[in-house]
JSON list of C-alpha atoms in Angstrom, two decimals:
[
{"chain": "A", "resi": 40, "resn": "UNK", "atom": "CA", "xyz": [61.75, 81.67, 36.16]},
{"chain": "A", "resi": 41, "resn": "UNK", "atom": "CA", "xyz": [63.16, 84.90, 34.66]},
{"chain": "A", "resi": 42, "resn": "UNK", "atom": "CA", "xyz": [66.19, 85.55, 35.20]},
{"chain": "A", "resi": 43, "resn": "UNK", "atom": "CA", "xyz": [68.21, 88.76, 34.28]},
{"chain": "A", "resi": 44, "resn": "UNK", "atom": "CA", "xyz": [72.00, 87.52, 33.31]},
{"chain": "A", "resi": 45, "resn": "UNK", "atom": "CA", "xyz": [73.71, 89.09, 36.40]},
{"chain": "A", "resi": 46, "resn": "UNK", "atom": "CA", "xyz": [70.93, 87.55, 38.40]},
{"chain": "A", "resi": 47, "resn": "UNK", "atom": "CA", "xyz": [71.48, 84.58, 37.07]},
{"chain": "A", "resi": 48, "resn": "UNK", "atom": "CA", "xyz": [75.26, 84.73, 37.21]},
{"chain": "A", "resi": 49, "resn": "UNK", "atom": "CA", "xyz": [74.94, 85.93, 40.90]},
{"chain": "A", "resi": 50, "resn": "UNK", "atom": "CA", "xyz": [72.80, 83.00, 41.68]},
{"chain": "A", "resi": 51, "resn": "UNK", "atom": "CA", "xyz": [75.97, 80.70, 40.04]},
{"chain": "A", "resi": 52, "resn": "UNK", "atom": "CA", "xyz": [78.54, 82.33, 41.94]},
{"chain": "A", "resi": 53, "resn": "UNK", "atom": "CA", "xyz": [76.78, 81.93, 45.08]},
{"chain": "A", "resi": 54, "resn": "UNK", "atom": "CA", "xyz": [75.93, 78.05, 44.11]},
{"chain": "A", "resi": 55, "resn": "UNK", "atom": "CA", "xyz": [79.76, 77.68, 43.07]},
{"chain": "A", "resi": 56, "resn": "UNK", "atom": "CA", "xyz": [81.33, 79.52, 45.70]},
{"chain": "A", "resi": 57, "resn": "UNK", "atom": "CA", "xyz": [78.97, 79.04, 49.12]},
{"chain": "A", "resi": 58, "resn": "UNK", "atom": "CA", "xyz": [76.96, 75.82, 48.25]},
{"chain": "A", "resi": 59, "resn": "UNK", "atom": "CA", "xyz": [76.77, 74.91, 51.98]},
{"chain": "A", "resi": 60, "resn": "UNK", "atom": "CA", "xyz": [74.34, 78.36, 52.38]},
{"chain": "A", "resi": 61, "resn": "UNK", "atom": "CA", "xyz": [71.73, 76.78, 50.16]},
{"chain": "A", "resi": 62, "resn": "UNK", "atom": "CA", "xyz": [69.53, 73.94, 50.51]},
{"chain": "A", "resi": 63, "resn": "UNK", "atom": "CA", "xyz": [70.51, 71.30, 47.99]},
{"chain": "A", "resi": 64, "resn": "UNK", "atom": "CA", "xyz": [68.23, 68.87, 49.02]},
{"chain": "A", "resi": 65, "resn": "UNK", "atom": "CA", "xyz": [65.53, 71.70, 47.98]},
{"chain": "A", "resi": 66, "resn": "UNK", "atom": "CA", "xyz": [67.00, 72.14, 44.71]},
{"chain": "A", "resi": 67, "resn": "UNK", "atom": "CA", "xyz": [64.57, 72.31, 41.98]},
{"chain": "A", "resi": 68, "resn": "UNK", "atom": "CA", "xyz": [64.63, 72.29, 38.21]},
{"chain": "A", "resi": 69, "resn": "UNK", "atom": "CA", "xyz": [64.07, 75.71, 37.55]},
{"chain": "A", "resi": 70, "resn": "UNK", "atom": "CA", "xyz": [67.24, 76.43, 40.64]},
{"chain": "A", "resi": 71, "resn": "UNK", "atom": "CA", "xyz": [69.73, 74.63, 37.91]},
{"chain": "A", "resi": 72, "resn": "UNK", "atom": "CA", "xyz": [68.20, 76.63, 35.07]},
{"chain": "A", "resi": 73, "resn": "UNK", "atom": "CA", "xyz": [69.34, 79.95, 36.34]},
{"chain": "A", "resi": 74, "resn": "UNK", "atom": "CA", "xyz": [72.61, 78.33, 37.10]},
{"chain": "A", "resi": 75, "resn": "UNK", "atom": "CA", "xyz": [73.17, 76.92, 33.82]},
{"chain": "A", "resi": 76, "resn": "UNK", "atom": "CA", "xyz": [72.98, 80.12, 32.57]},
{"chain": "A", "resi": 77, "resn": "UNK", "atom": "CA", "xyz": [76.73, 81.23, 33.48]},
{"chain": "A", "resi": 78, "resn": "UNK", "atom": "CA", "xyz": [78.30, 78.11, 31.78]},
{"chain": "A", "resi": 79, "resn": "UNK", "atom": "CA", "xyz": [79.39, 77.99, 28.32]},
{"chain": "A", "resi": 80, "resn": "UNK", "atom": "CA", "xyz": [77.06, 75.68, 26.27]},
{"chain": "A", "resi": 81, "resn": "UNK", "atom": "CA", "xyz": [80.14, 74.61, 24.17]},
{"chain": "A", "resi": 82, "resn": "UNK", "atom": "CA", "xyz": [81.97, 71.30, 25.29]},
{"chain": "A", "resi": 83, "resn": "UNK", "atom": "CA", "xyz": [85.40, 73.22, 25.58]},
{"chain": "A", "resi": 84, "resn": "UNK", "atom": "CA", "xyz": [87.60, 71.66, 28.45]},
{"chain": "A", "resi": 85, "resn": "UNK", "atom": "CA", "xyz": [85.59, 72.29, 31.36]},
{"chain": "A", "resi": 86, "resn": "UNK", "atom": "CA", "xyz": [83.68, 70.10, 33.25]},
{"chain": "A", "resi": 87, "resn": "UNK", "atom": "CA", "xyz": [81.57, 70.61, 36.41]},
{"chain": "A", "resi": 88, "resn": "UNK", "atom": "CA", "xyz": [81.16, 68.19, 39.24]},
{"chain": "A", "resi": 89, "resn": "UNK", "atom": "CA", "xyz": [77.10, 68.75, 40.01]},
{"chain": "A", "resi": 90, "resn": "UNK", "atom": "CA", "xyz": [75.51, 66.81, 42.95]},
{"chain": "A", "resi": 91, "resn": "UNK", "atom": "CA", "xyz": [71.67, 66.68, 44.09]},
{"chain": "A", "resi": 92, "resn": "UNK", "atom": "CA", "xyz": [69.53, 64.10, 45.27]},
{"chain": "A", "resi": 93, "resn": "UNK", "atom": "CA", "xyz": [66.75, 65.20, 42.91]},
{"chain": "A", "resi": 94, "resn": "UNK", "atom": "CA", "xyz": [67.00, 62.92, 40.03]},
{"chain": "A", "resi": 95, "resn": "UNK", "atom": "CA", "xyz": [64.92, 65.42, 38.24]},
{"chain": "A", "resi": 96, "resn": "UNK", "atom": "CA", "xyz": [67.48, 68.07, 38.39]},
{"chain": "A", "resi": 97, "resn": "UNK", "atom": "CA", "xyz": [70.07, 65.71, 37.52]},
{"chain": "A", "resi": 98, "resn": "UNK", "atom": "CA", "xyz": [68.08, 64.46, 34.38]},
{"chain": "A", "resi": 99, "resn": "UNK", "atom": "CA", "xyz": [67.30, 68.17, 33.70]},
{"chain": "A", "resi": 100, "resn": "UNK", "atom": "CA", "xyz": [70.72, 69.18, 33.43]},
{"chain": "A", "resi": 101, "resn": "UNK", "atom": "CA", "xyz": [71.88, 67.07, 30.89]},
{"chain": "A", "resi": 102, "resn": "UNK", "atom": "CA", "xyz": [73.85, 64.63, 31.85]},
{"chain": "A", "resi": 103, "resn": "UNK", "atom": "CA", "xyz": [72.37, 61.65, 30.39]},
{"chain": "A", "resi": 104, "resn": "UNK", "atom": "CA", "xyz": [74.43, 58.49, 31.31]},
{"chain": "A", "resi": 105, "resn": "UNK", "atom": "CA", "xyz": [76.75, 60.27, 33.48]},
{"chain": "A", "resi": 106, "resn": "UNK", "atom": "CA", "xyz": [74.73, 59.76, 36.66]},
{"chain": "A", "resi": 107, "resn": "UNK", "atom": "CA", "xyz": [75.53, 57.97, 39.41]},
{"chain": "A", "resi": 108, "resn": "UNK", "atom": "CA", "xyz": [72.72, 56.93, 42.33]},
{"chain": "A", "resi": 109, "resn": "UNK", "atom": "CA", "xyz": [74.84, 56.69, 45.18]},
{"chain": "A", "resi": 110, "resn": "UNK", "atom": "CA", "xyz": [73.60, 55.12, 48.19]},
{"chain": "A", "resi": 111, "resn": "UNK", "atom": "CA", "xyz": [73.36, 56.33, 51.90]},
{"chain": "A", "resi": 112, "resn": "UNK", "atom": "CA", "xyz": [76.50, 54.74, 53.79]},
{"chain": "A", "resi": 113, "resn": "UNK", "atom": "CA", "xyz": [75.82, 52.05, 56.23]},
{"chain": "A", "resi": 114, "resn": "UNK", "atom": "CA", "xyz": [76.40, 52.71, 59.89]},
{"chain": "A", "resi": 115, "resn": "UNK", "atom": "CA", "xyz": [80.04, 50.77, 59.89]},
{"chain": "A", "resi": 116, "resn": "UNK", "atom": "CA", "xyz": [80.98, 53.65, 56.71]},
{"chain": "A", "resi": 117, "resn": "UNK", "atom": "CA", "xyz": [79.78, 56.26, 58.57]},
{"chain": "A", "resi": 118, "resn": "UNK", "atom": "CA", "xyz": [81.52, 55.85, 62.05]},
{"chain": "A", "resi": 119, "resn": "UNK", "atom": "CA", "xyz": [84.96, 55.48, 60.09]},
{"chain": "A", "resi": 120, "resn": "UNK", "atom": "CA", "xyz": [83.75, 58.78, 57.67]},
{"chain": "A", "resi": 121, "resn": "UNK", "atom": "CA", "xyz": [83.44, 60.76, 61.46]},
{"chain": "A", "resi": 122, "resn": "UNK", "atom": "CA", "xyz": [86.66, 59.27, 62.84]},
{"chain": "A", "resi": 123, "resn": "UNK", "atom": "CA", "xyz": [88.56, 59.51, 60.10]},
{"chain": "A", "resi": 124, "resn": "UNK", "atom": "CA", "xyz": [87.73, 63.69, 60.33]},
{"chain": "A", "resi": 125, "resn": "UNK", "atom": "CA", "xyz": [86.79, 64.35, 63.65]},
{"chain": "A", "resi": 126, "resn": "UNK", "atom": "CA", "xyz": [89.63, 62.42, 65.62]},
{"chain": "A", "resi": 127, "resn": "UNK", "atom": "CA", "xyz": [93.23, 62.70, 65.50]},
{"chain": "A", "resi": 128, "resn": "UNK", "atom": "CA", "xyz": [95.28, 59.47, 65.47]},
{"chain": "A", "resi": 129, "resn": "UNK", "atom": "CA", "xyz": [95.50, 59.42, 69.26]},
{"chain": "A", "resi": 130, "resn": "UNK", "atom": "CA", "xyz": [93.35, 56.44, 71.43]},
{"chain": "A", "resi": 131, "resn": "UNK", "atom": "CA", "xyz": [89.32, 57.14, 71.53]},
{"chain": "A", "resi": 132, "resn": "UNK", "atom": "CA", "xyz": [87.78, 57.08, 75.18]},
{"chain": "A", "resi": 133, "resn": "UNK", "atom": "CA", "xyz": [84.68, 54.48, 74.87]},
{"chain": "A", "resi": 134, "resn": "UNK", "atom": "CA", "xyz": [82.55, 57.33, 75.54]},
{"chain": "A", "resi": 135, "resn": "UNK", "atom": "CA", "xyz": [83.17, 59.00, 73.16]},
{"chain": "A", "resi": 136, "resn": "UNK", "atom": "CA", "xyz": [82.77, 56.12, 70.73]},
{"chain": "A", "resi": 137, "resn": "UNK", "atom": "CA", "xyz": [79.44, 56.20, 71.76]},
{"chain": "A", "resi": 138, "resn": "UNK", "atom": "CA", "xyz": [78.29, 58.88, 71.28]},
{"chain": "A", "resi": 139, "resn": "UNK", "atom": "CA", "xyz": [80.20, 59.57, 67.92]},
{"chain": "A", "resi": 140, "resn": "UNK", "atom": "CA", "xyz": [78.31, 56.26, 66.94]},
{"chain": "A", "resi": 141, "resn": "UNK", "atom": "CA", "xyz": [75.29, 57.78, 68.27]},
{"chain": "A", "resi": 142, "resn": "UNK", "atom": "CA", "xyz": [75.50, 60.91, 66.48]},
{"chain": "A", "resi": 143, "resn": "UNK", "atom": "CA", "xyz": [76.42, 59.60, 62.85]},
{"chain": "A", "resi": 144, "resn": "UNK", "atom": "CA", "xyz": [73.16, 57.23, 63.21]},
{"chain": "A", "resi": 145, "resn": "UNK", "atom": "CA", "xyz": [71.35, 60.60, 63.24]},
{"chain": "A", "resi": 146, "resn": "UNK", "atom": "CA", "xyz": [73.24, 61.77, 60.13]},
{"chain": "A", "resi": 147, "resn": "UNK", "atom": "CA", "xyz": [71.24, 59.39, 58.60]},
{"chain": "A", "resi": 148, "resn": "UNK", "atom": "CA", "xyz": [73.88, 57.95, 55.87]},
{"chain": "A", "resi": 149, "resn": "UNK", "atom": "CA", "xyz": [74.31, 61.07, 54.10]},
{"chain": "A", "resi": 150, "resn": "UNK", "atom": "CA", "xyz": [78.46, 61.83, 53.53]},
{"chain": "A", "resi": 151, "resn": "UNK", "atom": "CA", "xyz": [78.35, 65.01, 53.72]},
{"chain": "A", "resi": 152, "resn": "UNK", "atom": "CA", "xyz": [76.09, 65.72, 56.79]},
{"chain": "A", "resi": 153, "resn": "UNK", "atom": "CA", "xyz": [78.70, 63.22, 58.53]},
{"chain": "A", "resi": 154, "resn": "UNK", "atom": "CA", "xyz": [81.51, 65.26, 57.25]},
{"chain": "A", "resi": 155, "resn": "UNK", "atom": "CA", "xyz": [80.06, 68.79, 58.29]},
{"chain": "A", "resi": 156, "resn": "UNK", "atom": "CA", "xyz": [79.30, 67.46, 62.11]},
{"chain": "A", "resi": 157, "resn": "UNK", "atom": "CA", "xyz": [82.42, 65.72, 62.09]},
{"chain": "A", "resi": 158, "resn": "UNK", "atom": "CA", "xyz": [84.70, 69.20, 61.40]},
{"chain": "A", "resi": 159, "resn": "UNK", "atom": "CA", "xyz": [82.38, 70.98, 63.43]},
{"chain": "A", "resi": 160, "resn": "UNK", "atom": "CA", "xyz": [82.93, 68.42, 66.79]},
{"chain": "A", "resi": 161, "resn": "UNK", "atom": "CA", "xyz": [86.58, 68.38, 65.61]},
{"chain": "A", "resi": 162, "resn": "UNK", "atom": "CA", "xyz": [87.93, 71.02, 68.05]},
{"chain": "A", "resi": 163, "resn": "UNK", "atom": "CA", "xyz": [85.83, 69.10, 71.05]},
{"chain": "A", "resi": 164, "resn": "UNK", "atom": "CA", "xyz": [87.07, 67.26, 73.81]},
{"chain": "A", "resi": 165, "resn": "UNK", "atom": "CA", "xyz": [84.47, 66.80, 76.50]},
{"chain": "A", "resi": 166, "resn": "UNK", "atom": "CA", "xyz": [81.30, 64.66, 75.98]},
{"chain": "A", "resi": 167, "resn": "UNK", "atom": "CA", "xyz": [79.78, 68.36, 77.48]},
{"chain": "A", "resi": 168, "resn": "UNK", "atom": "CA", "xyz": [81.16, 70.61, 74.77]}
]
């Protein structure tokens, strides 16, 4: 992958500033090479929080024994993930405990899937909406 610097650096800021526009779970090696780019290669006081589920871009980018596997929450994690940013402290119809239930099963485990549904059905208050 050739990359001119501004390319590269546009491909960063766009990474950095609008990650949710990209596919992470698509994320290849040569994806964090054109990233990488636009960061200093010196260990000077900045750090970067990177997240993929491709343990070959994580081992690619260098972080040696600073990975973490996380695992996919279990169903319990993820109804309390939803509630805790879909719902406001007042009482939850059973309905809609349902089908909140029923909706983070088909998020699968993944946090931030849960999270993105969860601000998205935030503003809902019919079953209908």
């Amino acid at each position: 992958m050739n990359l001119t610097w501004h390319e590269a650096e546009e491909s960063a800021v766009k990474y950095y500033y609008f990650p949710n526009l990209l596919p992470n779970p698509k994320w290849k090696t040569e994806a964090w090479d054109a990233v990488r780019l636009c960061f200093p290669s010196e260990n000077k006081g900045s750090g970067i929080l990177f997240t993929t589920r491709n343990t070959e871009v994580a081992r690619d980018a260098g972080t040696k024994n600073l990975s973490l596997q996380m695992d996919l929450m279990g169903p319990d994690e993820s109804w309390s993930l939803f509630k805790s940013v879909a719902i406001s402290s007042e009482a939850l119809p059973y309905e809609f405990e349902t089908v909140g239930k029923h909706i983070t099963d088909e998020c699968h485990g993944l946090p931030l899937t849960i999270v993105v549904v969860a601000r998205l059905l935030k503003s809902k208050r019919a079953i209908e909406d």
